mmCIF file of C-alpha atoms in Angstrom:
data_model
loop_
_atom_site.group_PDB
_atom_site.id
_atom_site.type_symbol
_atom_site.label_atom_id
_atom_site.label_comp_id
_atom_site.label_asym_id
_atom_site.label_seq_id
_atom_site.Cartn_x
_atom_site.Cartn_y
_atom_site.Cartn_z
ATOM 1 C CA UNK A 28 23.828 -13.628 22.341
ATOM 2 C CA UNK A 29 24.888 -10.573 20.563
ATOM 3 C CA UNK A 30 26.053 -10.834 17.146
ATOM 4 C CA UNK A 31 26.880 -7.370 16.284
ATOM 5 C CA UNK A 32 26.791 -3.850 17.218
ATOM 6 C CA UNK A 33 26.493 -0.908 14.975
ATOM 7 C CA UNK A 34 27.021 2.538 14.903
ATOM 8 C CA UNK A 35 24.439 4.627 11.919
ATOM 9 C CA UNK A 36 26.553 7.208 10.174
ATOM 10 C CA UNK A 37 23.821 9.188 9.777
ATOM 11 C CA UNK A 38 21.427 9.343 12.738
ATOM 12 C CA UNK A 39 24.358 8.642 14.850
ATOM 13 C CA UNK A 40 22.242 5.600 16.958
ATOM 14 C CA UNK A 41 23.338 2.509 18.353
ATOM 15 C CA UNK A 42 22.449 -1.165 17.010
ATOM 16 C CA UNK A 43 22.571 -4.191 18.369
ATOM 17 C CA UNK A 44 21.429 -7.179 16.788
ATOM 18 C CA UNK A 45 21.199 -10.305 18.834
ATOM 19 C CA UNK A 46 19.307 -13.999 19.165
ATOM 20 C CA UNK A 47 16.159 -11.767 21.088
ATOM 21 C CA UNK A 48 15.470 -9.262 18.768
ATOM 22 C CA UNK A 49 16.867 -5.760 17.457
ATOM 23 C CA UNK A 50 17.651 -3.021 20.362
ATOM 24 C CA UNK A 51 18.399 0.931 19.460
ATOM 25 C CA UNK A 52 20.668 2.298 22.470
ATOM 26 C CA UNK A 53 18.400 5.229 23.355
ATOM 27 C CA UNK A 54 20.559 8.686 23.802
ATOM 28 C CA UNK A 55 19.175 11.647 25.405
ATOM 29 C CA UNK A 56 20.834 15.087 25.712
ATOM 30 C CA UNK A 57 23.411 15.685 28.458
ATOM 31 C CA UNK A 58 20.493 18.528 30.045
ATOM 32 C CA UNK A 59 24.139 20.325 30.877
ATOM 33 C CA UNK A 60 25.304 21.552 27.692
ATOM 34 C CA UNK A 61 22.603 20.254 25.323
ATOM 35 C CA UNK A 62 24.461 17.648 23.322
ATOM 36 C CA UNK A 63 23.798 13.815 22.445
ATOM 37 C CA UNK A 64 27.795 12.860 23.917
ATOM 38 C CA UNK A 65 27.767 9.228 22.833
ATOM 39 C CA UNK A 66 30.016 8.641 25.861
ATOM 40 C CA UNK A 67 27.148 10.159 28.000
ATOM 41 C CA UNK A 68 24.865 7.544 26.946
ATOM 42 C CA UNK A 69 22.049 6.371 29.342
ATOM 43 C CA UNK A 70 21.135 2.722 29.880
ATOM 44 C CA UNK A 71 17.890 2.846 27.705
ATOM 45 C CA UNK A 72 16.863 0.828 25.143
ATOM 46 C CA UNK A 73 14.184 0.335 22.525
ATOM 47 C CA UNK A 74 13.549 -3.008 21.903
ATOM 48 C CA UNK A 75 12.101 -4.845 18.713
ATOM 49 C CA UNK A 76 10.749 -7.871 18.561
ATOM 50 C CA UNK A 77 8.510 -10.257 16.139
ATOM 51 C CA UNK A 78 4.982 -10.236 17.145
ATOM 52 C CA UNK A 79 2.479 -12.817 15.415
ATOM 53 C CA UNK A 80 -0.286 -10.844 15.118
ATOM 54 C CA UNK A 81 1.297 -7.546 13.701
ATOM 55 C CA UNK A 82 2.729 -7.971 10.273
ATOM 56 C CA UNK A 83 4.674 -4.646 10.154
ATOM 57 C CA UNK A 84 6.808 -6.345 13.060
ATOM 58 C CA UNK A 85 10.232 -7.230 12.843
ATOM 59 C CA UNK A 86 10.259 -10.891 10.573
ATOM 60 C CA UNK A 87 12.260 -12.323 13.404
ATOM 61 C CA UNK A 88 13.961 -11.991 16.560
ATOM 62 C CA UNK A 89 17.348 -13.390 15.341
ATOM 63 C CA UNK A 90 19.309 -10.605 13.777
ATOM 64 C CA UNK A 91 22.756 -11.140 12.265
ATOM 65 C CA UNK A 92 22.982 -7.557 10.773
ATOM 66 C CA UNK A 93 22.057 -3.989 10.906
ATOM 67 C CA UNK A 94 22.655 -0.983 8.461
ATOM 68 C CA UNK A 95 21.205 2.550 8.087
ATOM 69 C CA UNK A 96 20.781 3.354 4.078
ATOM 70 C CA UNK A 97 20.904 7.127 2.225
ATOM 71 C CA UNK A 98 17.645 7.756 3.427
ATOM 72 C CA UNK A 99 17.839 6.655 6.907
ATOM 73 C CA UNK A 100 16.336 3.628 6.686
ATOM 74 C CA UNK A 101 17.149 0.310 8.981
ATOM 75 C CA UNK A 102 18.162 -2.556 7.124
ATOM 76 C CA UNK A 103 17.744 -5.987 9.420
ATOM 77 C CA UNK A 104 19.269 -9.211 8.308
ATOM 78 C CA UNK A 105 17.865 -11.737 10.182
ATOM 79 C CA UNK A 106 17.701 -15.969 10.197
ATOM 80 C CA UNK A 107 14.202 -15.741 8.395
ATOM 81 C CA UNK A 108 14.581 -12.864 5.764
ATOM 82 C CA UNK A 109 14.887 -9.069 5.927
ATOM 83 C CA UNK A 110 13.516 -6.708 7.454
ATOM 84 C CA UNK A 111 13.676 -2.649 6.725
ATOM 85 C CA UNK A 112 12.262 -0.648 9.206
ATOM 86 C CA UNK A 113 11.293 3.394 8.539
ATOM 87 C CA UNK A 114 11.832 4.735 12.371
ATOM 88 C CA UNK A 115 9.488 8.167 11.385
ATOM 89 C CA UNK A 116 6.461 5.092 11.772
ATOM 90 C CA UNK A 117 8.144 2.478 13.671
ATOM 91 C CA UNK A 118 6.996 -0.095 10.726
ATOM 92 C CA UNK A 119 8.573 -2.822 9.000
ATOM 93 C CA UNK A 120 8.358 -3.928 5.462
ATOM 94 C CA UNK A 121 9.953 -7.857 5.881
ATOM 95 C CA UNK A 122 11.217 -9.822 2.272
ATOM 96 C CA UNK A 123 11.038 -13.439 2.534
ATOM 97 C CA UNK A 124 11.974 -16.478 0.228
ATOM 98 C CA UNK A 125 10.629 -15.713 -2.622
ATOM 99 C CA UNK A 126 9.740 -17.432 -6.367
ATOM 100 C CA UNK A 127 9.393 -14.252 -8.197
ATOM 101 C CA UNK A 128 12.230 -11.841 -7.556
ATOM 102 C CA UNK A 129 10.115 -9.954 -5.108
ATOM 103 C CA UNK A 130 12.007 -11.361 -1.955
ATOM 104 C CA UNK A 131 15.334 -13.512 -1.590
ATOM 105 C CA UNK A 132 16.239 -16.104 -2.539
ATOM 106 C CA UNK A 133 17.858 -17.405 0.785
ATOM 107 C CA UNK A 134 16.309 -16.523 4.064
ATOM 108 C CA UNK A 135 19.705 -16.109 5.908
ATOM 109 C CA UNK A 136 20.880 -12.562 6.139
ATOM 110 C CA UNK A 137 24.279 -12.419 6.984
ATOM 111 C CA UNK A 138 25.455 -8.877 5.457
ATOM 112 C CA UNK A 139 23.921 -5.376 4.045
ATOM 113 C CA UNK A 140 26.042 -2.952 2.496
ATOM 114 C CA UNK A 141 24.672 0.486 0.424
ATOM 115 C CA UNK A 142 27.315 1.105 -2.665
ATOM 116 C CA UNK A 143 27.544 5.346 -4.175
ATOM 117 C CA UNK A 144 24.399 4.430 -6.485
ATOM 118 C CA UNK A 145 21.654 3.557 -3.558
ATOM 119 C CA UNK A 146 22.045 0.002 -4.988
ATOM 120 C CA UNK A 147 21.258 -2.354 -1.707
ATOM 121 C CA UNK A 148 23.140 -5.600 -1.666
ATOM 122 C CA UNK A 149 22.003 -8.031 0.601
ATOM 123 C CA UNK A 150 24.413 -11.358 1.429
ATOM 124 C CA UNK A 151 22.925 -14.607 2.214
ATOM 125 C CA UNK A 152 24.092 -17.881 4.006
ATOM 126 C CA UNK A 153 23.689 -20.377 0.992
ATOM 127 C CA UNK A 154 21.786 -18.171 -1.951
ATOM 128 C CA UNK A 155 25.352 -15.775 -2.292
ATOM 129 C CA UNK A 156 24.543 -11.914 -3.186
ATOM 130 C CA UNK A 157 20.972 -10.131 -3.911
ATOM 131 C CA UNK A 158 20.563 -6.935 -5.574
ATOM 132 C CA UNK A 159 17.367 -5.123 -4.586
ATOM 133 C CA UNK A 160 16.666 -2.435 -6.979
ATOM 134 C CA UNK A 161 14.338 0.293 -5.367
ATOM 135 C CA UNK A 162 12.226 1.372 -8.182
ATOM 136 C CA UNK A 163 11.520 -2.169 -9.492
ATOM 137 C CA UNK A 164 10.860 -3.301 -5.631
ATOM 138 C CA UNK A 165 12.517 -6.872 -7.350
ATOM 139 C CA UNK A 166 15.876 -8.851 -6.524
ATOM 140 C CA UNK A 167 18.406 -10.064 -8.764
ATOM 141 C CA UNK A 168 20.397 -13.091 -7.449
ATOM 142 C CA UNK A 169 24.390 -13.723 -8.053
ATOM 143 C CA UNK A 170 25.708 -17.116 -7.152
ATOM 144 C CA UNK A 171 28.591 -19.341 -7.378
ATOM 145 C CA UNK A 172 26.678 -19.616 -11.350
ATOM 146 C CA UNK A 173 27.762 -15.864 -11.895
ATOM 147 C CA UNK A 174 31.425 -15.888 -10.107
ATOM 148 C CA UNK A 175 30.985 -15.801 -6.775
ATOM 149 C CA UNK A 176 33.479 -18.204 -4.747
ATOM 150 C CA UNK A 177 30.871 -19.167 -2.473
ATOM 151 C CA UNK A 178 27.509 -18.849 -1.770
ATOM 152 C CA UNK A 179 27.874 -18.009 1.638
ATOM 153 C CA UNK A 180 28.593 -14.213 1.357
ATOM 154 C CA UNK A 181 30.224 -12.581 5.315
ATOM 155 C CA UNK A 182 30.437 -9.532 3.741
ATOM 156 C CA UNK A 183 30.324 -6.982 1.417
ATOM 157 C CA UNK A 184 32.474 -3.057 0.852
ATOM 158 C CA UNK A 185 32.727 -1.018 -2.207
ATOM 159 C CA UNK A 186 36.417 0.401 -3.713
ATOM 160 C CA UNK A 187 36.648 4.051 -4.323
ATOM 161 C CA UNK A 188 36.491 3.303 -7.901
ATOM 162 C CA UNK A 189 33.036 1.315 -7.342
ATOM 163 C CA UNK A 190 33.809 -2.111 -7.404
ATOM 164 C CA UNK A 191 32.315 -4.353 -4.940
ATOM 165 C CA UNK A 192 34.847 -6.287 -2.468
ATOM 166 C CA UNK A 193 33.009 -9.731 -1.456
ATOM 167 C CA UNK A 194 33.931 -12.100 1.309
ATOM 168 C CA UNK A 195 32.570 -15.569 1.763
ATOM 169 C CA UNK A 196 33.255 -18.485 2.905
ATOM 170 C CA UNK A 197 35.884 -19.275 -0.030
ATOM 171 C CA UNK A 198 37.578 -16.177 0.287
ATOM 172 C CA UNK A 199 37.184 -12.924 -1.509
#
């Protein structure tokens, strides 16, 4: 099954998130005129997948949700944590469940969204919204405790005056 496709503003690639693992639609140049026409795209894909015995793969093969941050890195929501991937090495740093703040606290990635300040927020099926602050490497958690309607967040967009638009199951 595929559970969503997206399109990175910056790099341009195709994602494709689905029940076997992350693919990246492979473009090469039209040899013609020299450009990467997405509507020239060839059938080739790069496929990731979870491996046991290599801890910088993928955390798991079911992926809900992709997004490509500021700096061009590949944010994975998957059933069993996140995954961010830095394409210049092909590796993956995963966050898990976690006791401390250094992971989530809900393994169920459903939604990633950047806001204008870097911030990463991160949407869970049953733990609501975590913040992952980059300099700190920690989360911080917001649940139906802080406000949220639900802690089963579909998604997540920021207004032009910075204000972050949250759906859930129980509405916005």
């Amino acid at each position: 099954a595929v559970w969503s496709i997206y399109r990175a503003p910056g790099s341009g690639d195709y994602w494709i998130a689905t029940a076997n693992g992350l693919s990246k639609i492979v473009r090469f140049p039209d040899f013609k005129t020299g450009s990467q026409n997405p509507y020239r795209v060839f059938p080739v894909c790069k496929s990731y997948i979870h491996s046991i015995t290599n801890p910088n793969s993928i955390v798991n093969n079911n992926v809900w949700c992709v997004f490509e941050d500021h700096e061009r890195m590949i944010w994975i929501g998957t059933i069993d944590g996140l995954s961010v991937l830095n394409p210049s090495t092909n590796r993956f740093t995963n966050y898990n469940i976690s006791q401390d703040n250094s992971g989530l606290n809900n393994s169920v990635v459903k939604c990633i969204y950047e806001t204008s300040d870097s911030t990463m927020w991160i949407g869970t099926e049953g733990g609501g919204l975590n913040k992952y602050n980059r300099k700190t490497g920690k989360f911080t958690y917001y649940t139906k405790k802080e406000g949220l309607s639900s802690d089963i967040v579909r998604g997540i967009l920021e207004d032009k005056s910075g204000k972050l638009w949250i759906s859930s199951s129980h509405g916005i």
